[in-house]
GROMACS .gro file of C-alpha atoms in nm:
model
  420
    1MET     CA    1   2.297  19.599  -0.468
    2ILE     CA    2   2.387  19.245  -0.437
    3LEU     CA    3   2.733  19.299  -0.515
    4ALA     CA    4   2.759  19.581  -0.200
    5ASN     CA    5   2.542  19.312   0.030
    6ILE     CA    6   2.832  19.036  -0.080
    7THR     CA    7   3.088  19.302   0.051
    8THR     CA    8   3.016  19.268   0.433
    9PRO     CA    9   2.993  18.916   0.490
   10LEU     CA   10   3.362  18.905   0.293
   11LEU     CA   11   3.468  19.161   0.560
   12GLY     CA   12   3.362  18.941   0.867
   13LEU     CA   13   3.579  18.659   0.717
   14VAL     CA   14   3.866  18.913   0.747
   15ASP     CA   15   3.795  19.033   1.120
   16THR     CA   16   3.750  18.654   1.179
   17ALA     CA   17   4.035  18.557   1.000
   18VAL     CA   18   4.254  18.834   1.167
   19MET     CA   19   4.138  18.767   1.527
   20GLY     CA   20   4.151  18.399   1.450
   21HIS     CA   21   4.554  18.440   1.431
   22MET     CA   22   4.537  18.610   1.757
   23ASP     CA   23   4.751  18.480   2.078
   24SER     CA   24   4.460  18.331   2.250
   25SER     CA   25   4.063  18.228   2.126
   26ALA     CA   26   3.959  18.436   2.457
   27GLN     CA   27   4.076  18.733   2.206
   28LEU     CA   28   3.846  18.587   1.938
   29ALA     CA   29   3.575  18.516   2.154
   30GLY     CA   30   3.577  18.848   2.324
   31ALA     CA   31   3.594  19.088   2.046
   32SER     CA   32   3.278  18.851   1.868
   33ILE     CA   33   3.091  18.925   2.197
   34GLY     CA   34   3.162  19.282   2.190
   35ALA     CA   35   3.057  19.270   1.835
   36LEU     CA   36   2.746  19.102   1.847
   37ILE     CA   37   2.615  19.343   2.114
   38LEU     CA   38   2.672  19.620   1.905
   39THR     CA   39   2.549  19.493   1.535
   40GLN     CA   40   2.235  19.332   1.758
   41ILE     CA   41   2.108  19.670   1.843
   42TYR     CA   42   2.219  19.801   1.432
   43TRP     CA   43   2.044  19.529   1.328
   44VAL     CA   44   1.752  19.643   1.500
   45CYS     CA   45   1.804  20.010   1.389
   46GLY     CA   46   1.754  19.866   1.004
   47PHE     CA   47   1.419  20.081   1.002
   48ILE     CA   48   1.637  20.361   0.943
   49ARG     CA   49   1.753  20.253   0.618
   50MET     CA   50   1.398  20.121   0.537
   51SER     CA   51   1.256  20.468   0.605
   52ALA     CA   52   1.511  20.643   0.434
   53THR     CA   53   1.441  20.465   0.134
   54GLY     CA   54   1.115  20.505   0.094
   55MET     CA   55   1.107  20.887   0.201
   56SER     CA   56   1.395  20.922  -0.062
   57ALA     CA   57   1.246  20.709  -0.322
   58GLN     CA   58   0.927  20.936  -0.316
   59ALA     CA   59   1.073  21.234  -0.318
   60ARG     CA   60   1.256  21.131  -0.640
   61GLY     CA   61   0.929  21.035  -0.797
   62GLU     CA   62   0.824  21.392  -0.712
   63GLY     CA   63   1.144  21.491  -0.941
   64ILE     CA   64   1.201  21.828  -0.716
   65VAL     CA   65   1.526  21.853  -0.549
   66THR     CA   66   1.389  22.013  -0.265
   67ALA     CA   67   1.181  21.730  -0.156
   68MET     CA   68   1.481  21.525  -0.190
   69ALA     CA   69   1.682  21.725   0.087
   70ARG     CA   70   1.438  21.708   0.313
   71SER     CA   71   1.394  21.374   0.308
   72PHE     CA   72   1.801  21.364   0.339
   73TYR     CA   73   1.782  21.573   0.658
   74GLN     CA   74   1.487  21.371   0.812
   75THR     CA   75   1.633  21.081   0.826
   76ALA     CA   76   1.980  21.186   0.889
   77ILE     CA   77   1.900  21.397   1.197
   78ILE     CA   78   1.687  21.057   1.358
   79ALA     CA   79   2.004  20.860   1.267
   80VAL     CA   80   2.250  21.078   1.427
   81ALA     CA   81   2.022  21.111   1.749
   82ILE     CA   82   2.017  20.745   1.800
   83GLY     CA   83   2.347  20.690   1.748
   84LEU     CA   84   2.454  20.952   2.008
   85LEU     CA   85   2.180  20.784   2.253
   86ILE     CA   86   2.362  20.485   2.186
   87TRP     CA   87   2.692  20.654   2.258
   88LEU     CA   88   2.581  20.807   2.555
   89ALA     CA   89   2.452  20.449   2.698
   90GLN     CA   90   2.711  20.264   2.602
   91GLN     CA   91   2.792  20.098   2.940
   92LEU     CA   92   2.443  20.047   3.054
   93ILE     CA   93   2.417  19.843   2.695
   94LEU     CA   94   2.751  19.671   2.759
   95GLN     CA   95   2.647  19.554   3.096
   96ALA     CA   96   2.328  19.415   2.946
   97GLY     CA   97   2.504  19.257   2.695
   98LEU     CA   98   2.746  19.093   2.878
   99TRP     CA   99   2.485  18.954   3.178
  100LEU     CA  100   2.312  18.802   2.870
  101ALA     CA  101   2.632  18.632   2.715
  102ALA     CA  102   2.770  18.530   3.043
  103PRO     CA  103   3.139  18.526   2.934
  104ALA     CA  104   3.411  18.380   3.121
  105VAL     CA  105   3.630  18.654   3.292
  106ASP     CA  106   3.894  18.672   3.053
  107VAL     CA  107   3.660  18.676   2.754
  108ALA     CA  108   3.461  18.950   2.929
  109VAL     CA  109   3.800  19.169   2.948
  110PHE     CA  110   3.885  19.157   2.569
  111SER     CA  111   3.452  19.219   2.561
  112ARG     CA  112   3.469  19.550   2.700
  113GLU     CA  113   3.834  19.606   2.560
  114TYR     CA  114   3.656  19.634   2.212
  115PHE     CA  115   3.332  19.762   2.236
  116ASN     CA  116   3.474  20.048   2.433
  117ILE     CA  117   3.650  20.129   2.139
  118ARG     CA  118   3.374  20.043   1.863
  119VAL     CA  119   3.061  20.176   2.060
  120TRP     CA  120   3.278  20.557   1.944
  121GLY     CA  121   3.144  20.460   1.585
  122ALA     CA  122   2.782  20.447   1.710
  123PRO     CA  123   2.697  20.812   1.517
  124ALA     CA  124   2.854  20.734   1.231
  125ALA     CA  125   2.697  20.355   1.177
  126LEU     CA  126   2.338  20.454   1.230
  127LEU     CA  127   2.406  20.778   0.966
  128ASN     CA  128   2.542  20.551   0.740
  129LEU     CA  129   2.217  20.338   0.725
  130ALA     CA  130   2.012  20.654   0.677
  131LEU     CA  131   2.279  20.757   0.421
  132ILE     CA  132   2.271  20.419   0.235
  133GLY     CA  133   1.883  20.422   0.271
  134TRP     CA  134   1.886  20.736   0.072
  135LEU     CA  135   2.144  20.638  -0.168
  136VAL     CA  136   1.934  20.384  -0.240
  137GLY     CA  137   1.630  20.535  -0.281
  138GLN     CA  138   1.760  20.787  -0.544
  139GLN     CA  139   1.899  20.495  -0.722
  140LYS     CA  140   2.245  20.558  -0.704
  141THR     CA  141   2.348  20.247  -0.584
  142THR     CA  142   2.730  20.234  -0.792
  143SER     CA  143   2.781  20.531  -0.542
  144VAL     CA  144   2.622  20.270  -0.251
  145LEU     CA  145   2.862  19.991  -0.416
  146LEU     CA  146   3.192  20.209  -0.397
  147VAL     CA  147   3.146  20.341  -0.068
  148GLN     CA  148   3.105  19.955   0.047
  149ILE     CA  149   3.420  19.838  -0.121
  150VAL     CA  150   3.619  20.122  -0.007
  151GLY     CA  151   3.458  20.099   0.371
  152ASN     CA  152   3.532  19.755   0.412
  153LEU     CA  153   3.862  19.729   0.216
  154LEU     CA  154   4.020  20.011   0.475
  155ASN     CA  155   3.859  19.782   0.752
  156ALA     CA  156   4.051  19.478   0.653
  157GLY     CA  157   4.380  19.669   0.553
  158LEU     CA  158   4.397  19.814   0.906
  159ASP     CA  159   4.280  19.473   1.032
  160ILE     CA  160   4.633  19.373   0.909
  161LEU     CA  161   4.836  19.663   0.957
  162LEU     CA  162   4.672  19.766   1.316
  163VAL     CA  163   4.684  19.365   1.461
  164TRP     CA  164   4.954  19.213   1.276
  165TRP     CA  165   5.208  19.477   1.230
  166TRP     CA  166   5.148  19.666   1.522
  167ASP     CA  167   5.017  19.425   1.769
  168TRP     CA  168   4.744  19.607   1.868
  169GLY     CA  169   4.533  19.335   1.941
  170VAL     CA  170   4.165  19.315   2.006
  171SER     CA  171   4.156  19.743   2.014
  172GLY     CA  172   4.336  19.728   1.663
  173VAL     CA  173   4.003  19.530   1.512
  174ALA     CA  174   3.821  19.789   1.676
  175LEU     CA  175   3.984  20.104   1.580
  176ALA     CA  176   3.959  19.946   1.282
  177SER     CA  177   3.605  19.923   1.228
  178VAL     CA  178   3.555  20.258   1.386
  179ALA     CA  179   3.806  20.422   1.093
  180ALA     CA  180   3.597  20.264   0.844
  181GLU     CA  181   3.244  20.337   1.005
  182TYR     CA  182   3.352  20.708   0.996
  183THR     CA  183   3.495  20.719   0.625
  184MET     CA  184   3.236  20.520   0.455
  185MET     CA  185   3.010  20.821   0.611
  186THR     CA  186   3.222  21.096   0.490
  187MET     CA  187   3.206  20.950   0.149
  188ALA     CA  188   2.806  20.891   0.165
  189MET     CA  189   2.759  21.237   0.273
  190LEU     CA  190   2.988  21.404   0.029
  191ILE     CA  191   2.808  21.241  -0.251
  192ALA     CA  192   2.417  21.319  -0.101
  193LEU     CA  193   2.515  21.650  -0.038
  194ARG     CA  194   2.647  21.716  -0.401
  195HIS     CA  195   2.296  21.528  -0.569
  196ILE     CA  196   2.110  21.772  -0.333
  197GLN     CA  197   2.293  22.095  -0.467
  198TRP     CA  198   2.435  22.127  -0.086
  199GLN     CA  199   2.060  22.292   0.050
  200PRO     CA  200   2.084  22.356   0.374
  201PRO     CA  201   1.825  22.206   0.612
  202ALA     CA  202   1.503  22.414   0.678
  203LEU     CA  203   1.317  22.430   0.993
  204GLU     CA  204   0.965  22.365   0.874
  205TRP     CA  205   1.086  22.030   0.761
  206PHE     CA  206   1.077  21.952   1.155
  207ASN     CA  207   0.764  22.079   1.256
  208LYS     CA  208   0.508  21.936   1.445
  209THR     CA  209   0.294  21.756   1.114
  210ALA     CA  210   0.656  21.619   1.037
  211ARG     CA  211   0.765  21.522   1.352
  212LYS     CA  212   0.471  21.270   1.410
  213PHE     CA  213   0.497  21.118   1.055
  214LEU     CA  214   0.858  21.026   1.133
  215MET     CA  215   0.765  20.869   1.476
  216LYS     CA  216   0.505  20.669   1.320
  217LEU     CA  217   0.690  20.541   0.986
  218ASN     CA  218   1.020  20.469   1.238
  219GLY     CA  219   0.797  20.328   1.559
  220ASP     CA  220   0.598  20.106   1.302
  221MET     CA  221   0.950  20.002   1.163
  222LEU     CA  222   1.125  19.912   1.472
  223LEU     CA  223   0.805  19.736   1.575
  224ARG     CA  224   0.857  19.524   1.279
  225ASN     CA  225   1.207  19.447   1.299
  226LEU     CA  226   1.152  19.357   1.723
  227ALA     CA  227   0.927  19.105   1.619
  228LEU     CA  228   1.151  18.976   1.389
  229GLN     CA  229   1.420  18.941   1.587
  230ALA     CA  230   1.180  18.720   1.877
  231CYS     CA  231   1.170  18.482   1.631
  232LEU     CA  232   1.507  18.445   1.510
  233ALA     CA  233   1.630  18.457   1.895
  234PHE     CA  234   1.389  18.218   1.970
  235LEU     CA  235   1.518  17.977   1.682
  236THR     CA  236   1.874  17.984   1.830
  237ILE     CA  237   1.788  17.988   2.176
  238GLN     CA  238   1.591  17.697   2.139
  239GLY     CA  239   1.792  17.525   1.950
  240ALA     CA  240   2.081  17.550   2.178
  241ARG     CA  241   1.817  17.378   2.441
  242TYR     CA  242   1.855  17.028   2.201
  243GLY     CA  243   2.214  17.045   2.261
  244GLN     CA  244   2.562  17.109   2.106
  245THR     CA  245   2.492  16.925   1.780
  246ALA     CA  246   2.145  17.119   1.755
  247THR     CA  247   2.333  17.447   1.779
  248ALA     CA  248   2.572  17.380   1.576
  249VAL     CA  249   2.354  17.241   1.276
  250ASN     CA  250   2.133  17.557   1.312
  251ALA     CA  251   2.472  17.769   1.302
  252ILE     CA  252   2.513  17.583   0.944
  253LEU     CA  253   2.178  17.620   0.837
  254MET     CA  254   2.143  17.984   0.921
  255GLN     CA  255   2.432  18.009   0.636
  256PHE     CA  256   2.175  17.918   0.379
  257PHE     CA  257   1.939  18.199   0.494
  258VAL     CA  258   2.249  18.435   0.469
  259LEU     CA  259   2.308  18.290   0.081
  260ILE     CA  260   1.968  18.387  -0.014
  261ALA     CA  261   1.948  18.730   0.145
  262LEU     CA  262   2.219  18.855  -0.045
  263GLY     CA  263   2.030  18.754  -0.415
  264LEU     CA  264   1.668  18.838  -0.268
  265ASP     CA  265   1.775  19.163  -0.072
  266GLY     CA  266   1.956  19.322  -0.373
  267ILE     CA  267   1.593  19.267  -0.566
  268ALA     CA  268   1.401  19.389  -0.262
  269TYR     CA  269   1.617  19.723  -0.246
  270ALA     CA  270   1.565  19.777  -0.634
  271VAL     CA  271   1.198  19.740  -0.581
  272GLU     CA  272   1.203  20.005  -0.256
  273ALA     CA  273   1.359  20.251  -0.533
  274THR     CA  274   1.192  20.200  -0.843
  275VAL     CA  275   0.835  20.140  -0.638
  276GLY     CA  276   0.889  20.453  -0.371
  277GLU     CA  277   0.945  20.661  -0.710
  278ALA     CA  278   0.647  20.552  -0.922
  279ALA     CA  279   0.470  20.653  -0.529
  280GLY     CA  280   0.587  20.976  -0.521
  281ALA     CA  281   0.475  21.016  -0.875
  282LYS     CA  282   0.124  20.892  -0.786
  283ASN     CA  283   0.172  20.634  -1.044
  284ALA     CA  284  -0.068  20.364  -0.956
  285ARG     CA  285  -0.018  20.149  -1.256
  286GLY     CA  286   0.382  20.188  -1.247
  287ILE     CA  287   0.356  20.044  -0.871
  288VAL     CA  288   0.212  19.770  -0.980
  289ARG     CA  289   0.411  19.752  -1.307
  290GLN     CA  290   0.746  19.786  -1.066
  291THR     CA  291   0.606  19.511  -0.788
  292HIS     CA  292   0.525  19.222  -1.082
  293ARG     CA  293   0.886  19.323  -1.252
  294GLY     CA  294   1.025  19.247  -0.906
  295LEU     CA  295   0.847  18.896  -0.836
  296LEU     CA  296   0.942  18.801  -1.142
  297TRP     CA  297   1.284  18.853  -1.086
  298SER     CA  298   1.277  18.751  -0.727
  299GLY     CA  299   1.111  18.433  -0.842
  300LEU     CA  300   1.371  18.313  -1.087
  301PHE     CA  301   1.632  18.400  -0.809
  302ALA     CA  302   1.457  18.188  -0.595
  303VAL     CA  303   1.404  17.880  -0.832
  304GLY     CA  304   1.812  17.921  -0.894
  305TYR     CA  305   1.878  17.855  -0.537
  306ALA     CA  306   1.642  17.646  -0.468
  307LEU     CA  307   1.831  17.384  -0.767
  308ILE     CA  308   2.158  17.497  -0.612
  309PHE     CA  309   2.058  17.382  -0.255
  310TRP     CA  310   1.912  17.067  -0.381
  311PHE     CA  311   2.173  16.951  -0.612
  312SER     CA  312   2.516  17.119  -0.430
  313GLY     CA  313   2.343  17.137  -0.059
  314ARG     CA  314   2.572  16.834   0.052
  315GLN     CA  315   2.899  17.002  -0.103
  316ILE     CA  316   2.813  17.372   0.087
  317ILE     CA  317   2.765  17.204   0.437
  318GLY     CA  318   3.085  17.038   0.356
  319LEU     CA  319   3.216  17.381   0.310
  320LEU     CA  320   3.098  17.512   0.591
  321THR     CA  321   3.215  17.218   0.819
  322ASP     CA  322   3.477  16.913   0.794
  323ILE     CA  323   3.301  16.729   1.101
  324GLU     CA  324   3.132  16.474   1.009
  325SER     CA  325   2.899  16.396   1.287
  326LEU     CA  326   2.783  16.757   1.202
  327GLN     CA  327   2.760  16.687   0.798
  328GLN     CA  328   2.525  16.381   0.881
  329ALA     CA  329   2.311  16.590   1.143
  330ALA     CA  330   2.224  16.890   0.868
  331TYR     CA  331   2.170  16.631   0.552
  332PRO     CA  332   1.833  16.590   0.673
  333TYR     CA  333   1.751  16.954   0.654
  334LEU     CA  334   1.869  17.008   0.291
  335GLY     CA  335   1.459  16.941   0.124
  336MET     CA  336   1.365  17.253   0.383
  337MET     CA  337   1.679  17.453   0.258
  338ALA     CA  338   1.512  17.401  -0.087
  339LEU     CA  339   1.246  17.507  -0.003
  340LEU     CA  340   1.364  17.801   0.183
  341PRO     CA  341   1.428  18.034  -0.112
  342LEU     CA  342   1.075  17.966  -0.302
  343VAL     CA  343   0.915  18.004   0.038
  344ALA     CA  344   1.075  18.343   0.110
  345HIS     CA  345   1.112  18.539  -0.159
  346TRP     CA  346   0.738  18.640  -0.171
  347CYS     CA  347   0.780  18.823   0.200
  348PHE     CA  348   1.160  18.981   0.080
  349LEU     CA  349   1.000  19.126  -0.219
  350TYR     CA  350   0.673  19.276  -0.063
  351ASP     CA  351   0.880  19.412   0.208
  352GLY     CA  352   1.054  19.625  -0.049
  353VAL     CA  353   0.728  19.710  -0.231
  354PHE     CA  354   0.555  19.814   0.121
  355VAL     CA  355   0.939  20.018   0.213
  356GLY     CA  356   0.919  20.205  -0.103
  357LEU     CA  357   0.552  20.270   0.006
  358THR     CA  358   0.645  20.396   0.325
  359GLN     CA  359   0.355  20.163   0.488
  360ALA     CA  360   0.518  20.089   0.768
  361LYS     CA  361   0.213  20.002   0.970
  362ALA     CA  362   0.101  19.691   0.695
  363MET     CA  363   0.473  19.599   0.780
  364ARG     CA  364   0.447  19.612   1.124
  365ASP     CA  365   0.111  19.424   1.159
  366THR     CA  366   0.163  19.126   0.901
  367MET     CA  367   0.517  19.058   1.119
  368ILE     CA  368   0.326  19.060   1.444
  369VAL     CA  369   0.044  18.844   1.315
  370SER     CA  370   0.273  18.623   1.136
  371ALA     CA  371   0.480  18.584   1.454
  372LEU     CA  372   0.182  18.538   1.689
  373LEU     CA  373  -0.053  18.348   1.509
  374VAL     CA  374   0.196  18.097   1.277
  375TYR     CA  375   0.536  18.102   1.377
  376PHE     CA  376   0.476  18.062   1.755
  377PRO     CA  377   0.197  17.810   1.726
  378VAL     CA  378   0.316  17.583   1.456
  379TRP     CA  379   0.645  17.498   1.672
  380TYR     CA  380   0.467  17.445   1.958
  381PHE     CA  381   0.228  17.203   1.813
  382THR     CA  382   0.497  17.020   1.667
  383GLN     CA  383   0.804  17.106   1.890
  384SER     CA  384   0.784  16.697   1.977
  385ALA     CA  385   1.008  16.657   1.613
  386GLY     CA  386   1.283  16.836   1.789
  387ASN     CA  387   1.497  17.052   1.610
  388PRO     CA  388   1.336  17.022   1.241
  389ALA     CA  389   1.015  17.182   1.438
  390LEU     CA  390   1.196  17.521   1.441
  391TRP     CA  391   1.258  17.516   1.072
  392TRP     CA  392   0.929  17.417   0.987
  393ALA     CA  393   0.794  17.716   1.209
  394LEU     CA  394   1.012  17.940   1.001
  395LEU     CA  395   0.934  17.859   0.697
  396ALA     CA  396   0.587  17.848   0.783
  397PHE     CA  397   0.639  18.211   0.905
  398LEU     CA  398   0.773  18.315   0.591
  399LEU     CA  399   0.515  18.227   0.374
  400ALA     CA  400   0.284  18.386   0.595
  401ARG     CA  401   0.415  18.650   0.572
  402GLY     CA  402   0.484  18.672   0.170
  403ILE     CA  403   0.094  18.576   0.173
  404THR     CA  404  -0.015  18.867   0.402
  405LEU     CA  405   0.163  19.147   0.262
  406GLY     CA  406   0.062  19.025  -0.076
  407ALA     CA  407  -0.330  19.020   0.021
  408ILE     CA  408  -0.295  19.371   0.135
  409PHE     CA  409  -0.082  19.522  -0.194
  410TYR     CA  410  -0.391  19.325  -0.400
  411TRP     CA  411  -0.645  19.445  -0.226
  412ARG     CA  412  -0.523  19.808  -0.179
  413LYS     CA  413  -0.335  19.857  -0.489
  414ASP     CA  414  -0.577  20.099  -0.609
  415GLN     CA  415  -0.489  20.325  -0.339
  416LEU     CA  416  -0.153  20.290  -0.234
  417ALA     CA  417  -0.024  20.572  -0.462
  418GLU     CA  418  -0.291  20.817  -0.293
  419THR     CA  419  -0.191  20.690   0.098
  420ALA     CA  420   0.185  20.729   0.031
   0.00000   0.00000   0.00000
C-alpha cells in the first residue's frame, strides 16, 4: 500500500511536467484548475473507499463468499450512482468551481476544455474508489499495486503520446486521465469478480435495512471528510491572506504532510483490513492485537520521519524551491515539521481502526469536535503570531483527533467486535 500510494504523486509530477512544456502557462494553469475542481470532489468522496474497505474486511472475517459479494456490490452501486450524478451535474460543478477560482479569461478557456473531457471519467473514478477499498479489505494489496502501476504508467504514456507527439494539448492530458481511469476500473473489476467467484447481485442486499445502514455509514464518513476539508481549506485561504510568501511557504510545508501520508496511510490501510477481518470474525482480542501492531509500526515510521525532517529538513526545502527568500522563510517551521509525524500518526492509525470497524459515527464526532473545539480556537487565540498560528492549530487538531479516537477505542474495546 505504501508503494501504491507513491505512484499517485509521481503521476502528478508527469502531468505537471508535460503541461509545463506546452506553449503557454495559461494551459498549465487552466488544466490545473480543471483538475482541482474534480479532485476536490473525489477527495470528499473518499468516504466510498473507507466504507468499502471496512465492509469488505468484515466480510472477509466472516469467511463467506456471499458476504464478500454483498459488500462488493453494495459499495460499487453507491460509487457508480455518485459518479453519474457528478457527470449529470457537470456544468453546475464547473461554473461553481470557476466562480470560486476566478481565473483569467484565457485560463478559464483551458479549464473548461480540460474539465469537459475529464468529467467523463467520473463514474470510473468513483467506482475505482470502491474497488480499491474493497480489494484492500480483502488484503489483495499486490493487486491494488498492480492496478495503480498499470493505470499510472498508461496515463503517463498517453500524456506523452497525445501531447508531445500528437499535439492535443490540454485535451490530450484530460483524455489520458480518462483512459487510465477506465482501464484501472476494468482491471480492478475483473480481479474482484473473480475473487467472489462471479456471483451476481441479489435484490435483498439492497432492502430497506441495508439502504439505511449504507446511508448512515457513508453519510457519517462524508461529514467527517467535509470537516477535515474545512480545516485544510481554512489553512490555505487564511495563509493566502498573509501574503505571497506565506502562501508559498505553506505550499512547501504541505509537502511534508504529503510525505508522511505516504507511509502512515499505508499502515492505516493495512490496519483497516486486519482490524476489519477480526471484527467480522467477532474476535475482540484480535481487534486490540491488530491495533497495537499498527500503533507499533506507525510509531516507528513517525520517529523515522521526525528524524529525517529534523536533520534533513533544510535539504528537503532546498529540493522543493531554489528561491533563497522562501527557503529562509520556511526554515523556522522545521521544528513543527519534525513534530508533525509524532503528533499525527495516532489519528492516522485510529482512523484505520475505526474504518475497519465501520464505526463512522465516532470518526465523524471526533473530527467535528476537534475542528470546532481545538483547531479554530487554537488559531483564534494565537492568530497574532501570523502564519505559524495556522500550523500550531493544525498540530493541536491532529493531536486532538488521535486522543479522542484513542479514548473511544479503549473505552469501548470490549464491545467493538459485537457492534461492528
